[in-house]
Amino acid sequence: MKLSPYLYISPFFILFAVTGLFPLAYTAYVSVHDWSLLGGQGEFVGLQNFSDVLAQPTFWKSLGNTLSIFVLSSVPQVIIAITIAALLDQNLRSATFWRMGVLIPYVVAPVAVSMIFGRLFADQYGLINSMLGVIGMDPIAWHGDRLASHVAIASIVNYRWVGYNALIFLAAMQAVPRELYEAAVIDGAGRVRQFFSITVPQIRATIIFVVITSTIGGLQIFDEVRMFDATGLGGPDRNWMTTVLYLYDVAWGNQHSLGRASAVAWMLFLLIVLIGFVNFLITRQISTSGAAKKSKRKSNTRGNA
């Protein structure tokens, strides 16, 4: 009886150790060796691979691109997803149809989505620039301008993941007790007030979860930037090369260095942990302050009574 609970949960930890911890540890081992793609394992070089990567301007440009695309995708993604979830939580006709419909972009293969959006954002014959020409605006160099390319790629990411996150928010919203909304209606609260005073506080844990997972996914963008143009290397000036795409280029491109690629992977891992931890602290602080204000209002109400 004492051993059985550990046996029940052991498959997850065993699988995680094989597919998660072991590759992470092995990557760390490779990162401190002169490990080439063709020659295999070489001599121990310590932190030389890390210093070599940090000395390459392309790495810093890819890191800036990653953070820019991450901000342009993750922030609107969470806001739009929670808004769509709030709309789907209403009494809609054919609610199942609409709820399943928002998941279709997530089901479509990312390569197909990236190729379609690459054509939509084509510089000369793309649909977006054609629509801009209809309303009298100049075409935008989606593949030539750095910020414009980030906006285009962020739109691909948002298209794929908004529906997925919306269903997560919807599941959390449906778990909120309906008595709270009924009491709010009696008190004269409108839809917007109910959303910010009841829905958001009740799904704080889900918001923290979505923010952290969006951070992890946003810093690991690869498919969208890989398929955004024909070469798949972030453009001629590496204007949209992300860190994961840079890692791919270091390992399989001209450098053929698995040691430096492993160093990039570990630096990206530490960056994801750092940003994820900062996001967790911020969202937790917001959650704690909101709960404290709510408790204070209850105390004042009881005192007045």
PDB file of C-alpha atoms in Angstrom:
ATOM      1  CA  MET A   1       0.000   0.000   0.000  1.00  0.00           C
ATOM      2  CA  LYS A   2       2.848   2.403   0.738  1.00  0.00           C
ATOM      3  CA  LEU A   3       4.708   1.525  -2.441  1.00  0.00           C
ATOM      4  CA  SER A   4       1.798   1.483  -4.892  1.00  0.00           C
ATOM      5  CA  PRO A   5       1.355   5.304  -5.262  1.00  0.00           C
ATOM      6  CA  TYR A   6       5.005   5.638  -6.281  1.00  0.00           C
ATOM      7  CA  LEU A   7       4.551   2.851  -8.817  1.00  0.00           C
ATOM      8  CA  TYR A   8       1.545   4.632 -10.312  1.00  0.00           C
ATOM      9  CA  ILE A   9       3.422   7.884 -10.891  1.00  0.00           C
ATOM     10  CA  SER A  10       6.752   6.288 -11.806  1.00  0.00           C
ATOM     11  CA  PRO A  11       6.079   5.980 -15.592  1.00  0.00           C
ATOM     12  CA  PHE A  12       6.027   9.760 -15.972  1.00  0.00           C
ATOM     13  CA  PHE A  13       9.290  10.254 -14.088  1.00  0.00           C
ATOM     14  CA  ILE A  14      10.984   7.387 -15.906  1.00  0.00           C
ATOM     15  CA  LEU A  15       9.901   8.769 -19.277  1.00  0.00           C
ATOM     16  CA  PHE A  16      10.944  12.285 -18.258  1.00  0.00           C
ATOM     17  CA  ALA A  17      14.354  11.038 -17.172  1.00  0.00           C
ATOM     18  CA  VAL A  18      14.888   9.265 -20.503  1.00  0.00           C
ATOM     19  CA  THR A  19      13.548  11.991 -22.808  1.00  0.00           C
ATOM     20  CA  GLY A  20      14.314  15.079 -20.713  1.00  0.00           C
ATOM     21  CA  LEU A  21      17.059  14.803 -18.132  1.00  0.00           C
ATOM     22  CA  PHE A  22      19.368  12.508 -20.072  1.00  0.00           C
ATOM     23  CA  PRO A  23      19.437  14.669 -23.253  1.00  0.00           C
ATOM     24  CA  LEU A  24      19.953  17.748 -21.081  1.00  0.00           C
ATOM     25  CA  ALA A  25      22.905  16.184 -19.261  1.00  0.00           C
ATOM     26  CA  TYR A  26      24.363  14.754 -22.466  1.00  0.00           C
ATOM     27  CA  THR A  27      24.116  18.151 -24.169  1.00  0.00           C
ATOM     28  CA  ALA A  28      26.050  19.660 -21.278  1.00  0.00           C
ATOM     29  CA  TYR A  29      28.708  17.001 -21.752  1.00  0.00           C
ATOM     30  CA  VAL A  30      28.967  17.700 -25.481  1.00  0.00           C
ATOM     31  CA  SER A  31      29.146  21.474 -24.887  1.00  0.00           C
ATOM     32  CA  VAL A  32      32.486  21.209 -23.057  1.00  0.00           C
ATOM     33  CA  HIS A  33      34.153  19.172 -25.800  1.00  0.00           C
ATOM     34  CA  ASP A  34      35.425  19.942 -29.268  1.00  0.00           C
ATOM     35  CA  TRP A  35      32.711  17.851 -30.881  1.00  0.00           C
ATOM     36  CA  SER A  36      32.461  18.145 -34.646  1.00  0.00           C
ATOM     37  CA  LEU A  37      29.750  16.775 -36.879  1.00  0.00           C
ATOM     38  CA  LEU A  38      32.161  14.757 -39.011  1.00  0.00           C
ATOM     39  CA  GLY A  39      34.977  13.941 -36.596  1.00  0.00           C
ATOM     40  CA  GLY A  40      32.896  13.153 -33.529  1.00  0.00           C
ATOM     41  CA  GLN A  41      34.125  13.704 -29.979  1.00  0.00           C
ATOM     42  CA  GLY A  42      37.348  15.640 -29.575  1.00  0.00           C
ATOM     43  CA  GLU A  43      39.336  16.934 -26.655  1.00  0.00           C
ATOM     44  CA  PHE A  44      37.934  18.625 -23.568  1.00  0.00           C
ATOM     45  CA  VAL A  45      37.800  22.398 -24.084  1.00  0.00           C
ATOM     46  CA  GLY A  46      35.883  23.556 -21.007  1.00  0.00           C
ATOM     47  CA  LEU A  47      33.945  26.760 -21.602  1.00  0.00           C
ATOM     48  CA  GLN A  48      35.674  27.538 -24.890  1.00  0.00           C
ATOM     49  CA  ASN A  49      32.566  26.706 -26.910  1.00  0.00           C
ATOM     50  CA  PHE A  50      30.535  29.138 -24.833  1.00  0.00           C
ATOM     51  CA  SER A  51      33.063  31.940 -25.306  1.00  0.00           C
ATOM     52  CA  ASP A  52      33.225  31.230 -29.054  1.00  0.00           C
ATOM     53  CA  VAL A  53      29.464  31.504 -29.356  1.00  0.00           C
ATOM     54  CA  LEU A  54      29.330  34.698 -27.305  1.00  0.00           C
ATOM     55  CA  ALA A  55      31.974  36.215 -29.592  1.00  0.00           C
ATOM     56  CA  GLN A  56      29.847  35.692 -32.706  1.00  0.00           C
ATOM     57  CA  PRO A  57      27.670  38.721 -33.638  1.00  0.00           C
ATOM     58  CA  THR A  58      25.140  36.418 -35.293  1.00  0.00           C
ATOM     59  CA  PHE A  59      24.338  34.841 -31.934  1.00  0.00           C
ATOM     60  CA  TRP A  60      23.479  38.195 -30.371  1.00  0.00           C
ATOM     61  CA  LYS A  61      21.395  39.174 -33.386  1.00  0.00           C
ATOM     62  CA  SER A  62      19.512  35.884 -33.211  1.00  0.00           C
ATOM     63  CA  LEU A  63      18.919  36.428 -29.508  1.00  0.00           C
ATOM     64  CA  GLY A  64      17.512  39.903 -30.183  1.00  0.00           C
ATOM     65  CA  ASN A  65      15.289  38.493 -32.922  1.00  0.00           C
ATOM     66  CA  THR A  66      14.047  35.765 -30.586  1.00  0.00           C
ATOM     67  CA  LEU A  67      13.122  38.220 -27.835  1.00  0.00           C
ATOM     68  CA  SER A  68      11.431  40.569 -30.312  1.00  0.00           C
ATOM     69  CA  ILE A  69       9.311  37.831 -31.906  1.00  0.00           C
ATOM     70  CA  PHE A  70       8.574  36.433 -28.447  1.00  0.00           C
ATOM     71  CA  VAL A  71       7.163  39.748 -27.206  1.00  0.00           C
ATOM     72  CA  LEU A  72       5.182  40.363 -30.408  1.00  0.00           C
ATOM     73  CA  SER A  73       3.628  36.902 -30.238  1.00  0.00           C
ATOM     74  CA  SER A  74       3.222  35.938 -26.595  1.00  0.00           C
ATOM     75  CA  VAL A  75       1.631  39.126 -25.244  1.00  0.00           C
ATOM     76  CA  PRO A  76      -1.126  39.451 -27.907  1.00  0.00           C
ATOM     77  CA  GLN A  77      -1.534  35.680 -27.869  1.00  0.00           C
ATOM     78  CA  VAL A  78      -2.520  35.539 -24.194  1.00  0.00           C
ATOM     79  CA  ILE A  79      -4.776  38.603 -24.438  1.00  0.00           C
ATOM     80  CA  ILE A  80      -6.623  37.382 -27.547  1.00  0.00           C
ATOM     81  CA  ALA A  81      -6.891  33.818 -26.204  1.00  0.00           C
ATOM     82  CA  ILE A  82      -8.482  34.861 -22.915  1.00  0.00           C
ATOM     83  CA  THR A  83     -10.870  37.181 -24.785  1.00  0.00           C
ATOM     84  CA  ILE A  84     -11.970  34.403 -27.154  1.00  0.00           C
ATOM     85  CA  ALA A  85     -12.368  32.038 -24.196  1.00  0.00           C
ATOM     86  CA  ALA A  86     -14.627  34.559 -22.449  1.00  0.00           C
ATOM     87  CA  LEU A  87     -16.799  34.795 -25.582  1.00  0.00           C
ATOM     88  CA  LEU A  88     -16.972  31.016 -25.943  1.00  0.00           C
ATOM     89  CA  ASP A  89     -18.006  30.719 -22.309  1.00  0.00           C
ATOM     90  CA  GLN A  90     -21.283  32.457 -23.094  1.00  0.00           C
ATOM     91  CA  ASN A  91     -24.519  30.715 -24.074  1.00  0.00           C
ATOM     92  CA  LEU A  92     -23.838  30.294 -27.782  1.00  0.00           C
ATOM     93  CA  ARG A  93     -25.738  28.244 -30.300  1.00  0.00           C
ATOM     94  CA  SER A  94     -23.697  25.299 -31.548  1.00  0.00           C
ATOM     95  CA  ALA A  95     -21.157  25.989 -28.797  1.00  0.00           C
ATOM     96  CA  THR A  96     -19.254  22.770 -29.478  1.00  0.00           C
ATOM     97  CA  PHE A  97     -18.774  23.736 -33.133  1.00  0.00           C
ATOM     98  CA  TRP A  98     -17.276  27.119 -32.247  1.00  0.00           C
ATOM     99  CA  ARG A  99     -15.103  25.678 -29.501  1.00  0.00           C
ATOM    100  CA  MET A 100     -13.684  23.012 -31.767  1.00  0.00           C
ATOM    101  CA  GLY A 101     -13.287  25.510 -34.598  1.00  0.00           C
ATOM    102  CA  VAL A 102     -10.709  27.571 -32.735  1.00  0.00           C
ATOM    103  CA  LEU A 103      -8.529  24.447 -32.455  1.00  0.00           C
ATOM    104  CA  ILE A 104      -8.251  23.889 -36.216  1.00  0.00           C
ATOM    105  CA  PRO A 105      -5.172  26.141 -36.688  1.00  0.00           C
ATOM    106  CA  TYR A 106      -3.354  24.119 -34.033  1.00  0.00           C
ATOM    107  CA  VAL A 107      -4.141  20.839 -35.818  1.00  0.00           C
ATOM    108  CA  VAL A 108      -2.766  22.039 -39.168  1.00  0.00           C
ATOM    109  CA  ALA A 109       0.901  21.164 -39.699  1.00  0.00           C
ATOM    110  CA  PRO A 110       3.180  24.098 -38.778  1.00  0.00           C
ATOM    111  CA  VAL A 111       5.111  23.724 -42.026  1.00  0.00           C
ATOM    112  CA  ALA A 112       1.922  24.152 -44.058  1.00  0.00           C
ATOM    113  CA  VAL A 113       0.853  27.165 -42.010  1.00  0.00           C
ATOM    114  CA  SER A 114       4.284  28.782 -42.382  1.00  0.00           C
ATOM    115  CA  MET A 115       4.318  28.233 -46.133  1.00  0.00           C
ATOM    116  CA  ILE A 116       0.839  29.726 -46.526  1.00  0.00           C
ATOM    117  CA  PHE A 117       1.673  32.776 -44.432  1.00  0.00           C
ATOM    118  CA  GLY A 118       4.962  33.135 -46.292  1.00  0.00           C
ATOM    119  CA  ARG A 119       2.941  33.569 -49.478  1.00  0.00           C
ATOM    120  CA  LEU A 120       0.493  35.925 -47.803  1.00  0.00           C
ATOM    121  CA  PHE A 121       3.358  38.127 -46.634  1.00  0.00           C
ATOM    122  CA  ALA A 122       5.267  37.971 -49.930  1.00  0.00           C
ATOM    123  CA  ASP A 123       6.921  41.289 -50.746  1.00  0.00           C
ATOM    124  CA  GLN A 124       5.734  41.660 -54.346  1.00  0.00           C
ATOM    125  CA  TYR A 125       2.681  39.483 -54.935  1.00  0.00           C
ATOM    126  CA  GLY A 126       1.485  38.769 -51.418  1.00  0.00           C
ATOM    127  CA  LEU A 127      -2.171  39.105 -50.491  1.00  0.00           C
ATOM    128  CA  ILE A 128      -1.413  41.424 -47.563  1.00  0.00           C
ATOM    129  CA  ASN A 129       0.443  43.951 -49.715  1.00  0.00           C
ATOM    130  CA  SER A 130      -2.274  43.709 -52.360  1.00  0.00           C
ATOM    131  CA  MET A 131      -4.887  44.602 -49.752  1.00  0.00           C
ATOM    132  CA  LEU A 132      -2.712  47.476 -48.544  1.00  0.00           C
ATOM    133  CA  GLY A 133      -2.525  48.745 -52.120  1.00  0.00           C
ATOM    134  CA  VAL A 134      -6.315  48.714 -52.384  1.00  0.00           C
ATOM    135  CA  ILE A 135      -6.618  51.129 -49.458  1.00  0.00           C
ATOM    136  CA  GLY A 136      -3.837  53.333 -50.800  1.00  0.00           C
ATOM    137  CA  MET A 137      -0.938  52.225 -48.617  1.00  0.00           C
ATOM    138  CA  ASP A 138       2.568  51.444 -49.812  1.00  0.00           C
ATOM    139  CA  PRO A 139       3.651  47.782 -49.807  1.00  0.00           C
ATOM    140  CA  ILE A 140       5.676  46.596 -46.833  1.00  0.00           C
ATOM    141  CA  ALA A 141       8.946  44.713 -47.237  1.00  0.00           C
ATOM    142  CA  TRP A 142       7.952  41.794 -45.047  1.00  0.00           C
ATOM    143  CA  HIS A 143      11.172  39.956 -45.919  1.00  0.00           C
ATOM    144  CA  GLY A 144      13.395  43.010 -46.113  1.00  0.00           C
ATOM    145  CA  ASP A 145      12.523  45.025 -43.025  1.00  0.00           C
ATOM    146  CA  ARG A 146      13.540  43.497 -39.713  1.00  0.00           C
ATOM    147  CA  LEU A 147      10.565  44.657 -37.632  1.00  0.00           C
ATOM    148  CA  ALA A 148       8.085  43.833 -40.393  1.00  0.00           C
ATOM    149  CA  SER A 149       9.427  40.283 -40.642  1.00  0.00           C
ATOM    150  CA  HIS A 150       9.057  39.888 -36.875  1.00  0.00           C
ATOM    151  CA  VAL A 151       5.436  41.039 -37.061  1.00  0.00           C
ATOM    152  CA  ALA A 152       4.731  38.579 -39.887  1.00  0.00           C
ATOM    153  CA  ILE A 153       6.286  35.642 -38.032  1.00  0.00           C
ATOM    154  CA  ALA A 154       4.524  36.627 -34.804  1.00  0.00           C
ATOM    155  CA  SER A 155       1.213  36.546 -36.676  1.00  0.00           C
ATOM    156  CA  ILE A 156       1.958  32.951 -37.713  1.00  0.00           C
ATOM    157  CA  VAL A 157       2.661  31.983 -34.116  1.00  0.00           C
ATOM    158  CA  ASN A 158      -0.476  33.724 -32.882  1.00  0.00           C
ATOM    159  CA  TYR A 159      -2.591  32.038 -35.543  1.00  0.00           C
ATOM    160  CA  ARG A 160      -1.402  28.596 -34.453  1.00  0.00           C
ATOM    161  CA  TRP A 161      -1.523  28.960 -30.684  1.00  0.00           C
ATOM    162  CA  VAL A 162      -4.345  31.375 -29.852  1.00  0.00           C
ATOM    163  CA  GLY A 163      -7.036  28.710 -30.214  1.00  0.00           C
ATOM    164  CA  TYR A 164      -5.083  26.171 -28.176  1.00  0.00           C
ATOM    165  CA  ASN A 165      -4.624  28.601 -25.280  1.00  0.00           C
ATOM    166  CA  ALA A 166      -8.232  29.757 -25.613  1.00  0.00           C
ATOM    167  CA  LEU A 167      -9.465  26.217 -24.913  1.00  0.00           C
ATOM    168  CA  ILE A 168      -7.233  26.025 -21.840  1.00  0.00           C
ATOM    169  CA  PHE A 169      -8.692  29.302 -20.567  1.00  0.00           C
ATOM    170  CA  LEU A 170     -12.189  28.090 -21.436  1.00  0.00           C
ATOM    171  CA  ALA A 171     -11.747  24.921 -19.382  1.00  0.00           C
ATOM    172  CA  ALA A 172     -10.677  27.036 -16.416  1.00  0.00           C
ATOM    173  CA  MET A 173     -13.584  29.453 -16.853  1.00  0.00           C
ATOM    174  CA  GLN A 174     -16.125  26.637 -16.906  1.00  0.00           C
ATOM    175  CA  ALA A 175     -14.844  25.510 -13.527  1.00  0.00           C
ATOM    176  CA  VAL A 176     -15.698  28.879 -11.952  1.00  0.00           C
ATOM    177  CA  PRO A 177     -18.814  28.546  -9.748  1.00  0.00           C
ATOM    178  CA  ARG A 178     -21.818  30.073 -11.523  1.00  0.00           C
ATOM    179  CA  GLU A 179     -23.181  31.307  -8.215  1.00  0.00           C
ATOM    180  CA  LEU A 180     -20.536  34.023  -8.270  1.00  0.00           C
ATOM    181  CA  TYR A 181     -21.856  35.388 -11.550  1.00  0.00           C
ATOM    182  CA  GLU A 182     -25.450  35.198 -10.336  1.00  0.00           C
ATOM    183  CA  ALA A 183     -24.516  37.174  -7.243  1.00  0.00           C
ATOM    184  CA  ALA A 184     -22.679  39.710  -9.406  1.00  0.00           C
ATOM    185  CA  VAL A 185     -25.741  40.159 -11.620  1.00  0.00           C
ATOM    186  CA  ILE A 186     -27.882  40.804  -8.539  1.00  0.00           C
ATOM    187  CA  ASP A 187     -25.342  43.414  -7.435  1.00  0.00           C
ATOM    188  CA  GLY A 188     -25.636  45.098 -10.827  1.00  0.00           C
ATOM    189  CA  ALA A 189     -22.231  44.119 -12.266  1.00  0.00           C
ATOM    190  CA  GLY A 190     -21.985  44.079 -16.055  1.00  0.00           C
ATOM    191  CA  ARG A 191     -20.140  41.616 -18.293  1.00  0.00           C
ATOM    192  CA  VAL A 192     -16.880  43.525 -18.222  1.00  0.00           C
ATOM    193  CA  ARG A 193     -16.942  43.964 -14.457  1.00  0.00           C
ATOM    194  CA  GLN A 194     -17.723  40.270 -13.996  1.00  0.00           C
ATOM    195  CA  PHE A 195     -14.793  39.364 -16.220  1.00  0.00           C
ATOM    196  CA  PHE A 196     -12.222  41.414 -14.328  1.00  0.00           C
ATOM    197  CA  SER A 197     -13.648  40.930 -10.829  1.00  0.00           C
ATOM    198  CA  ILE A 198     -14.642  37.254 -10.995  1.00  0.00           C
ATOM    199  CA  THR A 199     -13.248  35.448 -14.033  1.00  0.00           C
ATOM    200  CA  VAL A 200      -9.673  36.725 -13.989  1.00  0.00           C
ATOM    201  CA  PRO A 201      -9.127  36.238 -10.218  1.00  0.00           C
ATOM    202  CA  GLN A 202     -10.607  32.728 -10.368  1.00  0.00           C
ATOM    203  CA  ILE A 203      -8.350  31.541 -13.205  1.00  0.00           C
ATOM    204  CA  ARG A 204      -5.077  33.093 -11.998  1.00  0.00           C
ATOM    205  CA  ALA A 205      -3.376  29.694 -11.786  1.00  0.00           C
ATOM    206  CA  THR A 206      -4.306  28.961 -15.402  1.00  0.00           C
ATOM    207  CA  ILE A 207      -3.049  32.363 -16.515  1.00  0.00           C
ATOM    208  CA  ILE A 208       0.299  31.656 -14.848  1.00  0.00           C
ATOM    209  CA  PHE A 209       0.446  28.274 -16.582  1.00  0.00           C
ATOM    210  CA  VAL A 210      -0.334  29.726 -20.025  1.00  0.00           C
ATOM    211  CA  VAL A 211       2.161  32.569 -19.583  1.00  0.00           C
ATOM    212  CA  ILE A 212       4.951  30.164 -18.657  1.00  0.00           C
ATOM    213  CA  THR A 213       4.186  27.707 -21.476  1.00  0.00           C
ATOM    214  CA  SER A 214       3.908  30.590 -23.953  1.00  0.00           C
ATOM    215  CA  THR A 215       7.296  31.808 -22.777  1.00  0.00           C
ATOM    216  CA  ILE A 216       8.871  28.405 -23.312  1.00  0.00           C
ATOM    217  CA  GLY A 217       7.304  28.007 -26.746  1.00  0.00           C
ATOM    218  CA  GLY A 218       7.981  31.597 -27.787  1.00  0.00           C
ATOM    219  CA  LEU A 219      11.711  31.304 -27.106  1.00  0.00           C
ATOM    220  CA  GLN A 220      11.937  28.044 -29.062  1.00  0.00           C
ATOM    221  CA  ILE A 221      10.444  29.249 -32.354  1.00  0.00           C
ATOM    222  CA  PHE A 222      11.867  27.299 -35.274  1.00  0.00           C
ATOM    223  CA  ASP A 223       9.307  26.031 -37.811  1.00  0.00           C
ATOM    224  CA  GLU A 224       7.857  29.452 -38.563  1.00  0.00           C
ATOM    225  CA  VAL A 225      11.203  31.147 -39.221  1.00  0.00           C
ATOM    226  CA  ARG A 226      12.603  28.139 -41.045  1.00  0.00           C
ATOM    227  CA  MET A 227       9.775  28.134 -43.587  1.00  0.00           C
ATOM    228  CA  PHE A 228       9.310  31.897 -43.896  1.00  0.00           C
ATOM    229  CA  ASP A 229      11.536  32.061 -46.982  1.00  0.00           C
ATOM    230  CA  ALA A 230      13.136  29.684 -49.467  1.00  0.00           C
ATOM    231  CA  THR A 231      16.605  29.569 -47.856  1.00  0.00           C
ATOM    232  CA  GLY A 232      15.342  29.029 -44.310  1.00  0.00           C
ATOM    233  CA  LEU A 233      18.275  30.796 -42.646  1.00  0.00           C
ATOM    234  CA  GLY A 234      16.624  33.957 -41.391  1.00  0.00           C
ATOM    235  CA  GLY A 235      16.984  36.077 -44.492  1.00  0.00           C
ATOM    236  CA  PRO A 236      20.070  37.485 -46.213  1.00  0.00           C
ATOM    237  CA  ASP A 237      20.890  39.709 -43.232  1.00  0.00           C
ATOM    238  CA  ARG A 238      19.632  37.200 -40.642  1.00  0.00           C
ATOM    239  CA  ASN A 239      16.839  39.644 -39.839  1.00  0.00           C
ATOM    240  CA  TRP A 240      14.560  36.944 -38.447  1.00  0.00           C
ATOM    241  CA  MET A 241      17.025  34.227 -37.479  1.00  0.00           C
ATOM    242  CA  THR A 242      16.056  33.024 -34.017  1.00  0.00           C
ATOM    243  CA  THR A 243      18.370  31.363 -31.519  1.00  0.00           C
ATOM    244  CA  VAL A 244      17.057  27.868 -32.299  1.00  0.00           C
ATOM    245  CA  LEU A 245      17.584  28.470 -36.021  1.00  0.00           C
ATOM    246  CA  TYR A 246      21.079  29.754 -35.222  1.00  0.00           C
ATOM    247  CA  LEU A 247      21.695  26.557 -33.235  1.00  0.00           C
ATOM    248  CA  TYR A 248      20.607  24.537 -36.263  1.00  0.00           C
ATOM    249  CA  ASP A 249      22.946  26.514 -38.504  1.00  0.00           C
ATOM    250  CA  VAL A 250      25.906  26.043 -36.138  1.00  0.00           C
ATOM    251  CA  ALA A 251      25.384  22.280 -35.973  1.00  0.00           C
ATOM    252  CA  TRP A 252      24.369  21.511 -39.567  1.00  0.00           C
ATOM    253  CA  GLY A 253      25.507  24.604 -41.468  1.00  0.00           C
ATOM    254  CA  ASN A 254      28.971  25.899 -42.254  1.00  0.00           C
ATOM    255  CA  GLN A 255      30.449  25.419 -38.772  1.00  0.00           C
ATOM    256  CA  HIS A 256      29.512  21.741 -38.301  1.00  0.00           C
ATOM    257  CA  SER A 257      30.217  22.076 -34.581  1.00  0.00           C
ATOM    258  CA  LEU A 258      28.019  20.080 -32.258  1.00  0.00           C
ATOM    259  CA  GLY A 259      30.007  21.390 -29.298  1.00  0.00           C
ATOM    260  CA  ARG A 260      29.142  25.031 -29.998  1.00  0.00           C
ATOM    261  CA  ALA A 261      25.575  24.055 -30.889  1.00  0.00           C
ATOM    262  CA  SER A 262      25.239  22.332 -27.498  1.00  0.00           C
ATOM    263  CA  ALA A 263      26.595  25.462 -25.846  1.00  0.00           C
ATOM    264  CA  VAL A 264      23.893  27.490 -27.614  1.00  0.00           C
ATOM    265  CA  ALA A 265      21.270  24.998 -26.460  1.00  0.00           C
ATOM    266  CA  TRP A 266      22.368  25.308 -22.851  1.00  0.00           C
ATOM    267  CA  MET A 267      22.447  29.110 -22.952  1.00  0.00           C
ATOM    268  CA  LEU A 268      18.953  29.101 -24.440  1.00  0.00           C
ATOM    269  CA  PHE A 269      17.824  26.697 -21.712  1.00  0.00           C
ATOM    270  CA  LEU A 270      19.155  29.014 -18.998  1.00  0.00           C
ATOM    271  CA  LEU A 271      17.502  32.008 -20.675  1.00  0.00           C
ATOM    272  CA  ILE A 272      14.155  30.209 -20.799  1.00  0.00           C
ATOM    273  CA  VAL A 273      14.450  29.269 -17.124  1.00  0.00           C
ATOM    274  CA  LEU A 274      15.331  32.860 -16.201  1.00  0.00           C
ATOM    275  CA  ILE A 275      12.519  34.501 -18.169  1.00  0.00           C
ATOM    276  CA  GLY A 276      10.044  31.825 -17.068  1.00  0.00           C
ATOM    277  CA  PHE A 277      11.003  32.429 -13.433  1.00  0.00           C
ATOM    278  CA  VAL A 278      10.596  36.198 -13.848  1.00  0.00           C
ATOM    279  CA  ASN A 279       7.169  35.675 -15.443  1.00  0.00           C
ATOM    280  CA  PHE A 280       6.214  33.379 -12.587  1.00  0.00           C
ATOM    281  CA  LEU A 281       7.227  35.967  -9.975  1.00  0.00           C
ATOM    282  CA  ILE A 282       5.363  38.766 -11.763  1.00  0.00           C
ATOM    283  CA  THR A 283       2.147  36.806 -12.232  1.00  0.00           C
ATOM    284  CA  ARG A 284       2.358  35.448  -8.700  1.00  0.00           C
ATOM    285  CA  GLN A 285       2.850  38.954  -7.328  1.00  0.00           C
ATOM    286  CA  ILE A 286      -0.184  40.180  -9.265  1.00  0.00           C
ATOM    287  CA  SER A 287      -2.169  37.210  -8.004  1.00  0.00           C
ATOM    288  CA  THR A 288      -1.079  37.759  -4.400  1.00  0.00           C
ATOM    289  CA  SER A 289      -1.827  41.482  -4.471  1.00  0.00           C
ATOM    290  CA  GLY A 290      -5.262  40.798  -5.979  1.00  0.00           C
ATOM    291  CA  ALA A 291      -6.060  38.215  -3.313  1.00  0.00           C
ATOM    292  CA  ALA A 292      -4.850  40.573  -0.588  1.00  0.00           C
ATOM    293  CA  LYS A 293      -7.088  43.379  -1.830  1.00  0.00           C
ATOM    294  CA  LYS A 294     -10.049  40.993  -1.983  1.00  0.00           C
ATOM    295  CA  SER A 295      -9.406  39.803   1.575  1.00  0.00           C
ATOM    296  CA  LYS A 296      -9.081  43.393   2.740  1.00  0.00           C
ATOM    297  CA  ARG A 297     -12.414  44.318   1.173  1.00  0.00           C
ATOM    298  CA  LYS A 298     -14.085  41.359   2.910  1.00  0.00           C
ATOM    299  CA  SER A 299     -12.604  42.424   6.242  1.00  0.00           C
ATOM    300  CA  ASN A 300     -13.837  45.987   5.796  1.00  0.00           C
ATOM    301  CA  THR A 301     -17.298  44.705   4.869  1.00  0.00           C
ATOM    302  CA  ARG A 302     -17.478  42.525   7.981  1.00  0.00           C
ATOM    303  CA  GLY A 303     -16.232  45.400  10.127  1.00  0.00           C
ATOM    304  CA  ASN A 304     -18.898  47.734   8.792  1.00  0.00           C
ATOM    305  CA  ALA A 305     -21.527  45.085   9.400  1.00  0.00           C
TER     306      ALA A 305
END
